[in-house]
Amino acid sequence: DKTTAVTVMETSKTEIDDKLKVHTWVDGSTLHVKYCAAGKGLSIKDLKKTLEITVPADVKLSDLSIDASAGDVSVDCSAENYEIDASAGNVTIAQHGESDEMEIDASAGDVDVTAESIGKLAIDISSGNMKLSADKVPEKSEIDAAAGNVEIYMPEKTDMTLKADISAEDFNSEIPFTKKGDAYIFGNGKSRMDIDASAGNINIKKK
């Protein structure tokens, strides 16, 4: 059945106090969803629950912002702008349609993004692997992976200039490119992708 309204569902294996239940409110056209109430002396150390937010499939959000302290984040929707901040946990994003910008900051966990069309992409991972599967390479991408591998799946006919400060043996591509200095040029090099992979490999694969 198609969803015709926004729903917020909370599940937990144990009974939880009202203060520890999800809190939601609407401010203008913005829906706020809070994991639990705020307050001194409120312990969430042993709190384990799952939040699921469902929006109609034909709705495109203007802005989607998620701040997750601990736990996996999974997103499958259409939005103009995405902003994801995950302190500890894996991040999985399925982007649909055309989006202006996506920004992901993940402290500890893997990041997996499937994208149809994004104008600007920024991903910062302190510890974890990054995978991007793009139908169309973003016009501008900045990827910072301090400790982990970077894997990019893109169409064979892609026009992109990829700049990466990495040794030749740590860069692999299934798609032909031209090397100029620290730049790897695919096609006419129109789009720009900068990758900083301090400790890991960069793999470019055909989508």
mmCIF file with all atom_site columns, N, CA and C in Angstrom, residues 9-73:
data_model
loop_
_atom_site.group_PDB
_atom_site.id
_atom_site.type_symbol
_atom_site.label_atom_id
_atom_site.label_alt_id
_atom_site.label_comp_id
_atom_site.label_asym_id
_atom_site.label_entity_id
_atom_site.label_seq_id
_atom_site.pdbx_PDB_ins_code
_atom_site.Cartn_x
_atom_site.Cartn_y
_atom_site.Cartn_z
_atom_site.occupancy
_atom_site.B_iso_or_equiv
_atom_site.pdbx_formal_charge
_atom_site.auth_seq_id
_atom_site.auth_comp_id
_atom_site.auth_asym_id
_atom_site.auth_atom_id
_atom_site.pdbx_PDB_model_num
ATOM 1   N N  . MET A 1 9  ? 7.462  5.529  13.458 1.00 0.00 ? 9  MET A N  1
ATOM 2   C CA . MET A 1 9  ? 7.242  4.306  14.223 1.00 0.00 ? 9  MET A CA 1
ATOM 3   C C  . MET A 1 9  ? 8.453  4.003  15.101 1.00 0.00 ? 9  MET A C  1
ATOM 4   N N  . GLU A 1 10 ? 8.168  3.651  16.339 1.00 0.00 ? 10 GLU A N  1
ATOM 5   C CA . GLU A 1 10 ? 9.225  3.335  17.295 1.00 0.00 ? 10 GLU A CA 1
ATOM 6   C C  . GLU A 1 10 ? 9.024  1.910  17.796 1.00 0.00 ? 10 GLU A C  1
ATOM 7   N N  . THR A 1 11 ? 10.098 1.123  17.764 1.00 0.00 ? 11 THR A N  1
ATOM 8   C CA . THR A 1 11 ? 10.012 -0.256 18.259 1.00 0.00 ? 11 THR A CA 1
ATOM 9   C C  . THR A 1 11 ? 11.118 -0.518 19.266 1.00 0.00 ? 11 THR A C  1
ATOM 10  N N  . SER A 1 12 ? 10.775 -1.244 20.301 1.00 0.00 ? 12 SER A N  1
ATOM 11  C CA . SER A 1 12 ? 11.739 -1.592 21.344 1.00 0.00 ? 12 SER A CA 1
ATOM 12  C C  . SER A 1 12 ? 11.358 -2.953 21.910 1.00 0.00 ? 12 SER A C  1
ATOM 13  N N  . LYS A 1 13 ? 12.357 -3.744 22.266 1.00 0.00 ? 13 LYS A N  1
ATOM 14  C CA . LYS A 1 13 ? 12.108 -5.075 22.811 1.00 0.00 ? 13 LYS A CA 1
ATOM 15  C C  . LYS A 1 13 ? 11.651 -5.014 24.260 1.00 0.00 ? 13 LYS A C  1
ATOM 16  N N  . THR A 1 14 ? 11.878 -3.880 24.903 1.00 0.00 ? 14 THR A N  1
ATOM 17  C CA . THR A 1 14 ? 11.482 -3.720 26.300 1.00 0.00 ? 14 THR A CA 1
ATOM 18  C C  . THR A 1 14 ? 10.582 -2.498 26.460 1.00 0.00 ? 14 THR A C  1
ATOM 19  N N  . GLU A 1 15 ? 9.814  -2.478 27.544 1.00 0.00 ? 15 GLU A N  1
ATOM 20  C CA . GLU A 1 15 ? 8.953  -1.337 27.858 1.00 0.00 ? 15 GLU A CA 1
ATOM 21  C C  . GLU A 1 15 ? 9.828  -0.147 28.220 1.00 0.00 ? 15 GLU A C  1
ATOM 22  N N  . ILE A 1 16 ? 9.497  1.017  27.678 1.00 0.00 ? 16 ILE A N  1
ATOM 23  C CA . ILE A 1 16 ? 10.304 2.200  27.960 1.00 0.00 ? 16 ILE A CA 1
ATOM 24  C C  . ILE A 1 16 ? 9.438  3.310  28.546 1.00 0.00 ? 16 ILE A C  1
ATOM 25  N N  . ASP A 1 17 ? 10.070 4.107  29.384 1.00 0.00 ? 17 ASP A N  1
ATOM 26  C CA . ASP A 1 17 ? 9.402  5.228  30.043 1.00 0.00 ? 17 ASP A CA 1
ATOM 27  C C  . ASP A 1 17 ? 9.016  6.289  29.012 1.00 0.00 ? 17 ASP A C  1
ATOM 28  N N  . ASP A 1 18 ? 7.988  7.080  29.323 1.00 0.00 ? 18 ASP A N  1
ATOM 29  C CA . ASP A 1 18 ? 7.521  8.114  28.401 1.00 0.00 ? 18 ASP A CA 1
ATOM 30  C C  . ASP A 1 18 ? 8.631  9.089  28.014 1.00 0.00 ? 18 ASP A C  1
ATOM 31  N N  . LYS A 1 19 ? 9.506  9.415  28.972 1.00 0.00 ? 19 LYS A N  1
ATOM 32  C CA . LYS A 1 19 ? 10.590 10.357 28.689 1.00 0.00 ? 19 LYS A CA 1
ATOM 33  C C  . LYS A 1 19 ? 11.600 9.792  27.702 1.00 0.00 ? 19 LYS A C  1
ATOM 34  N N  . LEU A 1 20 ? 11.640 8.457  27.603 1.00 0.00 ? 20 LEU A N  1
ATOM 35  C CA . LEU A 1 20 ? 12.592 7.805  26.705 1.00 0.00 ? 20 LEU A CA 1
ATOM 36  C C  . LEU A 1 20 ? 11.977 7.478  25.339 1.00 0.00 ? 20 LEU A C  1
ATOM 37  N N  . LYS A 1 21 ? 10.684 7.790  25.195 1.00 0.00 ? 21 LYS A N  1
ATOM 38  C CA . LYS A 1 21 ? 10.021 7.543  23.916 1.00 0.00 ? 21 LYS A CA 1
ATOM 39  C C  . LYS A 1 21 ? 10.324 8.671  22.940 1.00 0.00 ? 21 LYS A C  1
ATOM 40  N N  . VAL A 1 22 ? 10.123 8.390  21.648 1.00 0.00 ? 22 VAL A N  1
ATOM 41  C CA . VAL A 1 22 ? 10.386 9.371  20.612 1.00 0.00 ? 22 VAL A CA 1
ATOM 42  C C  . VAL A 1 22 ? 9.495  10.595 20.802 1.00 0.00 ? 22 VAL A C  1
ATOM 43  N N  . HIS A 1 23 ? 10.055 11.773 20.528 1.00 0.00 ? 23 HIS A N  1
ATOM 44  C CA . HIS A 1 23 ? 9.313  13.024 20.629 1.00 0.00 ? 23 HIS A CA 1
ATOM 45  C C  . HIS A 1 23 ? 9.266  13.675 19.244 1.00 0.00 ? 23 HIS A C  1
ATOM 46  N N  . THR A 1 24 ? 8.093  14.074 18.807 1.00 0.00 ? 24 THR A N  1
ATOM 47  C CA . THR A 1 24 ? 7.948  14.715 17.499 1.00 0.00 ? 24 THR A CA 1
ATOM 48  C C  . THR A 1 24 ? 7.151  16.004 17.637 1.00 0.00 ? 24 THR A C  1
ATOM 49  N N  . TRP A 1 25 ? 7.490  16.974 16.798 1.00 0.00 ? 25 TRP A N  1
ATOM 50  C CA . TRP A 1 25 ? 6.708  18.194 16.731 1.00 0.00 ? 25 TRP A CA 1
ATOM 51  C C  . TRP A 1 25 ? 6.937  18.865 15.373 1.00 0.00 ? 25 TRP A C  1
ATOM 52  N N  . VAL A 1 26 ? 5.987  19.690 15.006 1.00 0.00 ? 26 VAL A N  1
ATOM 53  C CA . VAL A 1 26 ? 6.053  20.385 13.720 1.00 0.00 ? 26 VAL A CA 1
ATOM 54  C C  . VAL A 1 26 ? 6.231  21.870 13.951 1.00 0.00 ? 26 VAL A C  1
ATOM 55  N N  . ASP A 1 27 ? 7.210  22.452 13.269 1.00 0.00 ? 27 ASP A N  1
ATOM 56  C CA . ASP A 1 27 ? 7.466  23.891 13.325 1.00 0.00 ? 27 ASP A CA 1
ATOM 57  C C  . ASP A 1 27 ? 7.389  24.428 11.904 1.00 0.00 ? 27 ASP A C  1
ATOM 58  N N  . GLY A 1 28 ? 6.279  25.064 11.569 1.00 0.00 ? 28 GLY A N  1
ATOM 59  C CA . GLY A 1 28 ? 6.082  25.520 10.195 1.00 0.00 ? 28 GLY A CA 1
ATOM 60  C C  . GLY A 1 28 ? 5.947  24.332 9.264  1.00 0.00 ? 28 GLY A C  1
ATOM 61  N N  . SER A 1 29 ? 6.866  24.212 8.326  1.00 0.00 ? 29 SER A N  1
ATOM 62  C CA . SER A 1 29 ? 6.844  23.082 7.388  1.00 0.00 ? 29 SER A CA 1
ATOM 63  C C  . SER A 1 29 ? 7.910  22.043 7.729  1.00 0.00 ? 29 SER A C  1
ATOM 64  N N  . THR A 1 30 ? 8.484  22.157 8.935  1.00 0.00 ? 30 THR A N  1
ATOM 65  C CA . THR A 1 30 ? 9.557  21.247 9.351  1.00 0.00 ? 30 THR A CA 1
ATOM 66  C C  . THR A 1 30 ? 9.081  20.275 10.416 1.00 0.00 ? 30 THR A C  1
ATOM 67  N N  . LEU A 1 31 ? 9.292  18.980 10.169 1.00 0.00 ? 31 LEU A N  1
ATOM 68  C CA . LEU A 1 31 ? 8.994  17.945 11.150 1.00 0.00 ? 31 LEU A CA 1
ATOM 69  C C  . LEU A 1 31 ? 10.266 17.636 11.934 1.00 0.00 ? 31 LEU A C  1
ATOM 70  N N  . HIS A 1 32 ? 10.205 17.767 13.247 1.00 0.00 ? 32 HIS A N  1
ATOM 71  C CA . HIS A 1 32 ? 11.332 17.450 14.117 1.00 0.00 ? 32 HIS A CA 1
ATOM 72  C C  . HIS A 1 32 ? 11.069 16.097 14.781 1.00 0.00 ? 32 HIS A C  1
ATOM 73  N N  . VAL A 1 33 ? 12.058 15.237 14.754 1.00 0.00 ? 33 VAL A N  1
ATOM 74  C CA . VAL A 1 33 ? 11.948 13.927 15.396 1.00 0.00 ? 33 VAL A CA 1
ATOM 75  C C  . VAL A 1 33 ? 13.137 13.777 16.342 1.00 0.00 ? 33 VAL A C  1
ATOM 76  N N  . LYS A 1 34 ? 12.837 13.627 17.628 1.00 0.00 ? 34 LYS A N  1
ATOM 77  C CA . LYS A 1 34 ? 13.897 13.517 18.630 1.00 0.00 ? 34 LYS A CA 1
ATOM 78  C C  . LYS A 1 34 ? 13.860 12.130 19.258 1.00 0.00 ? 34 LYS A C  1
ATOM 79  N N  . TYR A 1 35 ? 15.029 11.544 19.408 1.00 0.00 ? 35 TYR A N  1
ATOM 80  C CA . TYR A 1 35 ? 15.149 10.166 19.905 1.00 0.00 ? 35 TYR A CA 1
ATOM 81  C C  . TYR A 1 35 ? 14.435 9.973  21.233 1.00 0.00 ? 35 TYR A C  1
ATOM 82  N N  . CYS A 1 36 ? 14.592 10.939 22.132 1.00 0.00 ? 36 CYS A N  1
ATOM 83  C CA . CYS A 1 36 ? 13.915 10.906 23.426 1.00 0.00 ? 36 CYS A CA 1
ATOM 84  C C  . CYS A 1 36 ? 13.934 12.314 24.013 1.00 0.00 ? 36 CYS A C  1
ATOM 85  N N  . ALA A 1 37 ? 13.320 12.481 25.159 1.00 0.00 ? 37 ALA A N  1
ATOM 86  C CA . ALA A 1 37 ? 13.281 13.792 25.796 1.00 0.00 ? 37 ALA A CA 1
ATOM 87  C C  . ALA A 1 37 ? 14.667 14.188 26.284 1.00 0.00 ? 37 ALA A C  1
ATOM 88  N N  . ALA A 1 38 ? 14.888 15.483 26.419 1.00 0.00 ? 38 ALA A N  1
ATOM 89  C CA . ALA A 1 38 ? 16.152 15.973 26.952 1.00 0.00 ? 38 ALA A CA 1
ATOM 90  C C  . ALA A 1 38 ? 15.980 16.292 28.426 1.00 0.00 ? 38 ALA A C  1
ATOM 91  N N  . GLY A 1 39 ? 17.067 16.194 29.180 1.00 0.00 ? 39 GLY A N  1
ATOM 92  C CA . GLY A 1 39 ? 16.979 16.528 30.603 1.00 0.00 ? 39 GLY A CA 1
ATOM 93  C C  . GLY A 1 39 ? 18.130 15.942 31.381 1.00 0.00 ? 39 GLY A C  1
ATOM 94  N N  . LYS A 1 40 ? 18.484 16.595 32.455 1.00 0.00 ? 40 LYS A N  1
ATOM 95  C CA . LYS A 1 40 ? 19.560 16.117 33.309 1.00 0.00 ? 40 LYS A CA 1
ATOM 96  C C  . LYS A 1 40 ? 19.133 14.838 34.027 1.00 0.00 ? 40 LYS A C  1
ATOM 97  N N  . GLY A 1 41 ? 20.088 13.931 34.167 1.00 0.00 ? 41 GLY A N  1
ATOM 98  C CA . GLY A 1 41 ? 19.812 12.693 34.888 1.00 0.00 ? 41 GLY A CA 1
ATOM 99  C C  . GLY A 1 41 ? 19.080 11.653 34.065 1.00 0.00 ? 41 GLY A C  1
ATOM 100 N N  . LEU A 1 42 ? 18.848 11.941 32.789 1.00 0.00 ? 42 LEU A N  1
ATOM 101 C CA . LEU A 1 42 ? 18.160 11.005 31.905 1.00 0.00 ? 42 LEU A CA 1
ATOM 102 C C  . LEU A 1 42 ? 19.186 10.055 31.292 1.00 0.00 ? 42 LEU A C  1
ATOM 103 N N  . SER A 1 43 ? 19.112 8.789  31.648 1.00 0.00 ? 43 SER A N  1
ATOM 104 C CA . SER A 1 43 ? 20.092 7.815  31.182 1.00 0.00 ? 43 SER A CA 1
ATOM 105 C C  . SER A 1 43 ? 19.560 7.036  29.984 1.00 0.00 ? 43 SER A C  1
ATOM 106 N N  . ILE A 1 44 ? 20.338 7.041  28.892 1.00 0.00 ? 44 ILE A N  1
ATOM 107 C CA . ILE A 1 44 ? 19.961 6.266  27.698 1.00 0.00 ? 44 ILE A CA 1
ATOM 108 C C  . ILE A 1 44 ? 21.020 5.208  27.392 1.00 0.00 ? 44 ILE A C  1
ATOM 109 N N  . LYS A 1 45 ? 21.866 4.933  28.387 1.00 0.00 ? 45 LYS A N  1
ATOM 110 C CA . LYS A 1 45 ? 22.980 4.009  28.197 1.00 0.00 ? 45 LYS A CA 1
ATOM 111 C C  . LYS A 1 45 ? 22.524 2.646  27.691 1.00 0.00 ? 45 LYS A C  1
ATOM 112 N N  . ASP A 1 46 ? 21.481 2.093  28.306 1.00 0.00 ? 46 ASP A N  1
ATOM 113 C CA . ASP A 1 46 ? 21.030 0.749  27.943 1.00 0.00 ? 46 ASP A CA 1
ATOM 114 C C  . ASP A 1 46 ? 19.768 0.778  27.071 1.00 0.00 ? 46 ASP A C  1
ATOM 115 N N  . LEU A 1 47 ? 19.443 1.952  26.540 1.00 0.00 ? 47 LEU A N  1
ATOM 116 C CA . LEU A 1 47 ? 18.258 2.086  25.718 1.00 0.00 ? 47 LEU A CA 1
ATOM 117 C C  . LEU A 1 47 ? 18.528 1.584  24.298 1.00 0.00 ? 47 LEU A C  1
ATOM 118 N N  . LYS A 1 48 ? 17.739 0.623  23.859 1.00 0.00 ? 48 LYS A N  1
ATOM 119 C CA . LYS A 1 48 ? 17.890 0.074  22.513 1.00 0.00 ? 48 LYS A CA 1
ATOM 120 C C  . LYS A 1 48 ? 16.534 0.098  21.814 1.00 0.00 ? 48 LYS A C  1
ATOM 121 N N  . LYS A 1 49 ? 16.439 0.884  20.770 1.00 0.00 ? 49 LYS A N  1
ATOM 122 C CA . LYS A 1 49 ? 15.187 0.964  20.031 1.00 0.00 ? 49 LYS A CA 1
ATOM 123 C C  . LYS A 1 49 ? 15.468 1.375  18.591 1.00 0.00 ? 49 LYS A C  1
ATOM 124 N N  . THR A 1 50 ? 14.458 1.233  17.751 1.00 0.00 ? 50 THR A N  1
ATOM 125 C CA . THR A 1 50 ? 14.580 1.575  16.342 1.00 0.00 ? 50 THR A CA 1
ATOM 126 C C  . THR A 1 50 ? 13.510 2.597  15.971 1.00 0.00 ? 50 THR A C  1
ATOM 127 N N  . LEU A 1 51 ? 13.927 3.614  15.236 1.00 0.00 ? 51 LEU A N  1
ATOM 128 C CA . LEU A 1 51 ? 12.991 4.609  14.737 1.00 0.00 ? 51 LEU A CA 1
ATOM 129 C C  . LEU A 1 51 ? 12.871 4.450  13.224 1.00 0.00 ? 51 LEU A C  1
ATOM 130 N N  . GLU A 1 52 ? 11.642 4.431  12.737 1.00 0.00 ? 52 GLU A N  1
ATOM 131 C CA . GLU A 1 52 ? 11.409 4.345  11.301 1.00 0.00 ? 52 GLU A CA 1
ATOM 132 C C  . GLU A 1 52 ? 10.440 5.460  10.881 1.00 0.00 ? 52 GLU A C  1
ATOM 133 N N  . ILE A 1 53 ? 10.905 6.307  9.971  1.00 0.00 ? 53 ILE A N  1
ATOM 134 C CA . ILE A 1 53 ? 10.091 7.419  9.481  1.00 0.00 ? 53 ILE A CA 1
ATOM 135 C C  . ILE A 1 53 ? 9.754  7.145  8.019  1.00 0.00 ? 53 ILE A C  1
ATOM 136 N N  . THR A 1 54 ? 8.482  7.153  7.707  1.00 0.00 ? 54 THR A N  1
ATOM 137 C CA . THR A 1 54 ? 8.030  6.864  6.350  1.00 0.00 ? 54 THR A CA 1
ATOM 138 C C  . THR A 1 54 ? 7.369  8.096  5.747  1.00 0.00 ? 54 THR A C  1
ATOM 139 N N  . VAL A 1 55 ? 7.761  8.430  4.524  1.00 0.00 ? 55 VAL A N  1
ATOM 140 C CA . VAL A 1 55 ? 7.144  9.545  3.802  1.00 0.00 ? 55 VAL A CA 1
ATOM 141 C C  . VAL A 1 55 ? 6.583  9.009  2.489  1.00 0.00 ? 55 VAL A C  1
ATOM 142 N N  . PRO A 1 56 ? 5.556  9.671  1.944  1.00 0.00 ? 56 PRO A N  1
ATOM 143 C CA . PRO A 1 56 ? 4.998  9.218  0.668  1.00 0.00 ? 56 PRO A CA 1
ATOM 144 C C  . PRO A 1 56 ? 6.069  9.163  -0.429 1.00 0.00 ? 56 PRO A C  1
ATOM 145 N N  . ALA A 1 57 ? 5.989  8.163  -1.278 1.00 0.00 ? 57 ALA A N  1
ATOM 146 C CA . ALA A 1 57 ? 7.003  7.953  -2.317 1.00 0.00 ? 57 ALA A CA 1
ATOM 147 C C  . ALA A 1 57 ? 7.087  9.114  -3.299 1.00 0.00 ? 57 ALA A C  1
ATOM 148 N N  . ASP A 1 58 ? 5.966  9.830  -3.499 1.00 0.00 ? 58 ASP A N  1
ATOM 149 C CA . ASP A 1 58 ? 5.968  10.917 -4.476 1.00 0.00 ? 58 ASP A CA 1
ATOM 150 C C  . ASP A 1 58 ? 6.315  12.275 -3.861 1.00 0.00 ? 58 ASP A C  1
ATOM 151 N N  . VAL A 1 59 ? 6.734  12.266 -2.601 1.00 0.00 ? 59 VAL A N  1
ATOM 152 C CA . VAL A 1 59 ? 7.100  13.512 -1.919 1.00 0.00 ? 59 VAL A CA 1
ATOM 153 C C  . VAL A 1 59 ? 8.611  13.727 -1.987 1.00 0.00 ? 59 VAL A C  1
ATOM 154 N N  . LYS A 1 60 ? 9.013  14.936 -2.364 1.00 0.00 ? 60 LYS A N  1
ATOM 155 C CA . LYS A 1 60 ? 10.419 15.308 -2.362 1.00 0.00 ? 60 LYS A CA 1
ATOM 156 C C  . LYS A 1 60 ? 10.652 16.315 -1.242 1.00 0.00 ? 60 LYS A C  1
ATOM 157 N N  . LEU A 1 61 ? 11.496 15.967 -0.301 1.00 0.00 ? 61 LEU A N  1
ATOM 158 C CA . LEU A 1 61 ? 11.783 16.844 0.828  1.00 0.00 ? 61 LEU A CA 1
ATOM 159 C C  . LEU A 1 61 ? 12.699 17.978 0.386  1.00 0.00 ? 61 LEU A C  1
ATOM 160 N N  . SER A 1 62 ? 12.532 19.144 0.997  1.00 0.00 ? 62 SER A N  1
ATOM 161 C CA . SER A 1 62 ? 13.442 20.248 0.692  1.00 0.00 ? 62 SER A CA 1
ATOM 162 C C  . SER A 1 62 ? 14.782 20.019 1.389  1.00 0.00 ? 62 SER A C  1
ATOM 163 N N  . ASP A 1 63 ? 14.725 19.629 2.667  1.00 0.00 ? 63 ASP A N  1
ATOM 164 C CA . ASP A 1 63 ? 15.947 19.368 3.432  1.00 0.00 ? 63 ASP A CA 1
ATOM 165 C C  . ASP A 1 63 ? 15.740 18.164 4.337  1.00 0.00 ? 63 ASP A C  1
ATOM 166 N N  . LEU A 1 64 ? 16.720 17.272 4.356  1.00 0.00 ? 64 LEU A N  1
ATOM 167 C CA . LEU A 1 64 ? 16.709 16.130 5.265  1.00 0.00 ? 64 LEU A CA 1
ATOM 168 C C  . LEU A 1 64 ? 17.958 16.208 6.123  1.00 0.00 ? 64 LEU A C  1
ATOM 169 N N  . SER A 1 65 ? 17.778 16.359 7.431  1.00 0.00 ? 65 SER A N  1
ATOM 170 C CA . SER A 1 65 ? 18.908 16.488 8.349  1.00 0.00 ? 65 SER A CA 1
ATOM 171 C C  . SER A 1 65 ? 18.797 15.435 9.439  1.00 0.00 ? 65 SER A C  1
ATOM 172 N N  . ILE A 1 66 ? 19.864 14.629 9.598  1.00 0.00 ? 66 ILE A N  1
ATOM 173 C CA . ILE A 1 66 ? 19.890 13.573 10.611 1.00 0.00 ? 66 ILE A CA 1
ATOM 174 C C  . ILE A 1 66 ? 21.157 13.707 11.440 1.00 0.00 ? 66 ILE A C  1
ATOM 175 N N  . ASP A 1 67 ? 20.994 13.700 12.761 1.00 0.00 ? 67 ASP A N  1
ATOM 176 C CA . ASP A 1 67 ? 22.123 13.725 13.693 1.00 0.00 ? 67 ASP A CA 1
ATOM 177 C C  . ASP A 1 67 ? 21.990 12.501 14.585 1.00 0.00 ? 67 ASP A C  1
ATOM 178 N N  . ALA A 1 68 ? 22.838 11.488 14.334 1.00 0.00 ? 68 ALA A N  1
ATOM 179 C CA . ALA A 1 68 ? 22.753 10.222 15.064 1.00 0.00 ? 68 ALA A CA 1
ATOM 180 C C  . ALA A 1 68 ? 24.009 10.016 15.898 1.00 0.00 ? 68 ALA A C  1
ATOM 181 N N  . SER A 1 69 ? 23.823 9.874  17.211 1.00 0.00 ? 69 SER A N  1
ATOM 182 C CA . SER A 1 69 ? 24.979 9.696  18.098 1.00 0.00 ? 69 SER A CA 1
ATOM 183 C C  . SER A 1 69 ? 25.538 8.287  18.027 1.00 0.00 ? 69 SER A C  1
ATOM 184 N N  . ALA A 1 70 ? 24.658 7.288  18.054 1.00 0.00 ? 70 ALA A N  1
ATOM 185 C CA . ALA A 1 70 ? 25.118 5.898  18.021 1.00 0.00 ? 70 ALA A CA 1
ATOM 186 C C  . ALA A 1 70 ? 24.029 5.032  17.405 1.00 0.00 ? 70 ALA A C  1
ATOM 187 N N  . GLY A 1 71 ? 24.359 4.389  16.292 1.00 0.00 ? 71 GLY A N  1
ATOM 188 C CA . GLY A 1 71 ? 23.384 3.542  15.615 1.00 0.00 ? 71 GLY A CA 1
ATOM 189 C C  . GLY A 1 71 ? 23.477 3.711  14.112 1.00 0.00 ? 71 GLY A C  1
ATOM 190 N N  . ASP A 1 72 ? 23.013 2.722  13.387 1.00 0.00 ? 72 ASP A N  1
ATOM 191 C CA . ASP A 1 72 ? 23.041 2.774  11.930 1.00 0.00 ? 72 ASP A CA 1
ATOM 192 C C  . ASP A 1 72 ? 21.974 3.722  11.399 1.00 0.00 ? 72 ASP A C  1
ATOM 193 N N  . VAL A 1 73 ? 22.281 4.343  10.270 1.00 0.00 ? 73 VAL A N  1
ATOM 194 C CA . VAL A 1 73 ? 21.344 5.255  9.609  1.00 0.00 ? 73 VAL A CA 1
ATOM 195 C C  . VAL A 1 73 ? 21.074 4.740  8.197  1.00 0.00 ? 73 VAL A C  1
#
